[in-house]
Amino acid sequence: MSDRRIAVPAREGRGLRLAAGSTFRVVDPGGGQVGDLFAFCADDVAEYASAEHTRVHNDRLFPQPGQPFVTNRRRPILTLAADDSPGVHDMLCAACDPARYAGLGVEGWHASCQENLRAVMSELGHPDVEVPQPINLFMNIPVRPDGTIGWEPAPTRAGDSVTFRTELDCYVVLSACPQDLVPINRDAPGPLELHVAG
Amino acid sequence: MSDRRIAVPAREGRGLRLAAGSTFRVVDPGGGQVGDLFAFCADDVAEYASAEHTRVHNDRLFPQPGQPFVTNRRRPILTLAADDSPGVHDMLCAACDPARYAGLGVEGWHASCQENLRAVMSELGHPDVEVPQPINLFMNIPVRPDGTIGWEPAPTRAGDSVTFRTELDCYVVLSACPQDLVPINRDAPGPLELHVAG
């Protein structure tokens, strides 16, 4: 089987509908790039991959390979099938959005993962989705013993990837995070790729 | 000024609308009881206190006294004015719900913070709110260095409290968590109190 490859340009988002049982891979072709991943049930987009339900399901801040991401109705929607990266990911931080960039001092428009998500879901026929806490792939947010969190560069090497299996029919959206005011993308937001098996 | 005291019976929820600039206190009269707190903007309940935006705003897992809880539009809605408790709180775990209790082996109905929230917001005229990640007061969820989380008894002593100031006109809902299958409430869910100044 040959992969279908979807390029996700720097600072943009892409997505598609996948049947349950599909496999897809998120690839960081250049290294050092965060990807905000979202998943919504195709039957009802009010059900989506939920960070707070996933933490409770696995008793972990982030799933390990073999563990699921569950929805806000506690149903598995994705499984982390394989992690061919340093294994550093985040599920604590909201998607960047216009208010975040305004707070960081940006004047005028700045691309954001929230707007990327909404644009892709609109193209897929769902303009009014809730914006969930994303699955922030390759994002390096250390949690320190005193309860503070840090913002560190993504440790990914060129070609690193994470592989998922879909457990429900779902929409999957990936945003190549455009954050360039904190160093999570090594100050140079780059592209990502979505490889869909089959 | 005398407080208005609202009893929150064990396993139940209570709430009210408060103007910006109000002060309220969540009291654990018997000790060892978790309270799930939610706040929604009165003007538009699609805007609510958001865990993932609050973590980013403060660069912490949970605010310290003086720091705000912000909404999913990054506006301060509550400030943690004072903490007269051991200072152990959680903002990682979803509200308990029917699916959570089914997963823990419960057959038949079990009270839940999700249903308590929905019942109170219905009484306040908003039956269809999103269920946000709660502010889990007094809830003892240690985050271990390996990324796992624990479920430990609430360390509150009788009479401990947390005080909040409202920064926006908002609905505030408090659920006395009915969880009795993991030991967060010392296996005996109890009542809470809401003291509103004025």
PDB file of C-alpha atoms in Angstrom, chain A residues 50-51 53-55 57-70 78-81 83 87 89-91 135 137 162 164, chain B residues 147:
ATOM      1  CA  SER A  50     -10.541  15.567  24.855  1.00  0.00           C
ATOM      2  CA  ALA A  51      -7.341  16.145  26.790  1.00  0.00           C
ATOM      3  CA  HIS A  53     -10.825  12.760  29.530  1.00  0.00           C
ATOM      4  CA  THR A  54      -7.716  11.215  27.930  1.00  0.00           C
ATOM      5  CA  ARG A  55      -5.581  12.039  31.010  1.00  0.00           C
ATOM      6  CA  HIS A  57      -8.439   7.314  30.944  1.00  0.00           C
ATOM      7  CA  ASN A  58      -4.696   6.619  30.932  1.00  0.00           C
ATOM      8  CA  ASP A  59      -3.708   8.125  34.314  1.00  0.00           C
ATOM      9  CA  ARG A  60      -1.022  10.052  32.421  1.00  0.00           C
ATOM     10  CA  LEU A  61      -0.403  13.591  31.106  1.00  0.00           C
ATOM     11  CA  PHE A  62       0.046  12.105  27.615  1.00  0.00           C
ATOM     12  CA  PRO A  63      -0.663   8.598  26.261  1.00  0.00           C
ATOM     13  CA  GLN A  64       2.103   6.094  25.665  1.00  0.00           C
ATOM     14  CA  PRO A  65       2.246   4.002  22.458  1.00  0.00           C
ATOM     15  CA  GLY A  66      -0.686   1.583  22.508  1.00  0.00           C
ATOM     16  CA  GLN A  67      -2.891   3.892  24.579  1.00  0.00           C
ATOM     17  CA  PRO A  68      -5.929   5.784  23.271  1.00  0.00           C
ATOM     18  CA  PHE A  69      -7.063   9.353  23.071  1.00  0.00           C
ATOM     19  CA  VAL A  70     -10.701   9.386  24.197  1.00  0.00           C
ATOM     20  CA  LEU A  78      -7.445   7.664  18.146  1.00  0.00           C
ATOM     21  CA  THR A  79      -4.763   5.270  19.341  1.00  0.00           C
ATOM     22  CA  LEU A  80      -1.104   6.303  19.552  1.00  0.00           C
ATOM     23  CA  ALA A  81       0.135   3.404  17.412  1.00  0.00           C
ATOM     24  CA  ASP A  83       6.148   7.121  18.283  1.00  0.00           C
ATOM     25  CA  GLY A  87       8.505  11.195  22.640  1.00  0.00           C
ATOM     26  CA  HIS A  89       4.495  16.003  23.407  1.00  0.00           C
ATOM     27  CA  ASP A  90       2.080  18.318  25.206  1.00  0.00           C
ATOM     28  CA  MET A  91      -1.595  18.183  26.074  1.00  0.00           C
ATOM     29  CA  ILE A 135      -2.856  17.226  20.997  1.00  0.00           C
ATOM     30  CA  LEU A 137       2.778  16.897  18.933  1.00  0.00           C
ATOM     31  CA  VAL A 162       4.070   9.784  15.229  1.00  0.00           C
ATOM     32  CA  PHE A 164      -2.106   7.023  14.871  1.00  0.00           C
TER      33      PHE A 164
ATOM     34  CA  GLY B 147       4.199  11.737  33.521  1.00  0.00           C
TER      35      GLY B 147
END
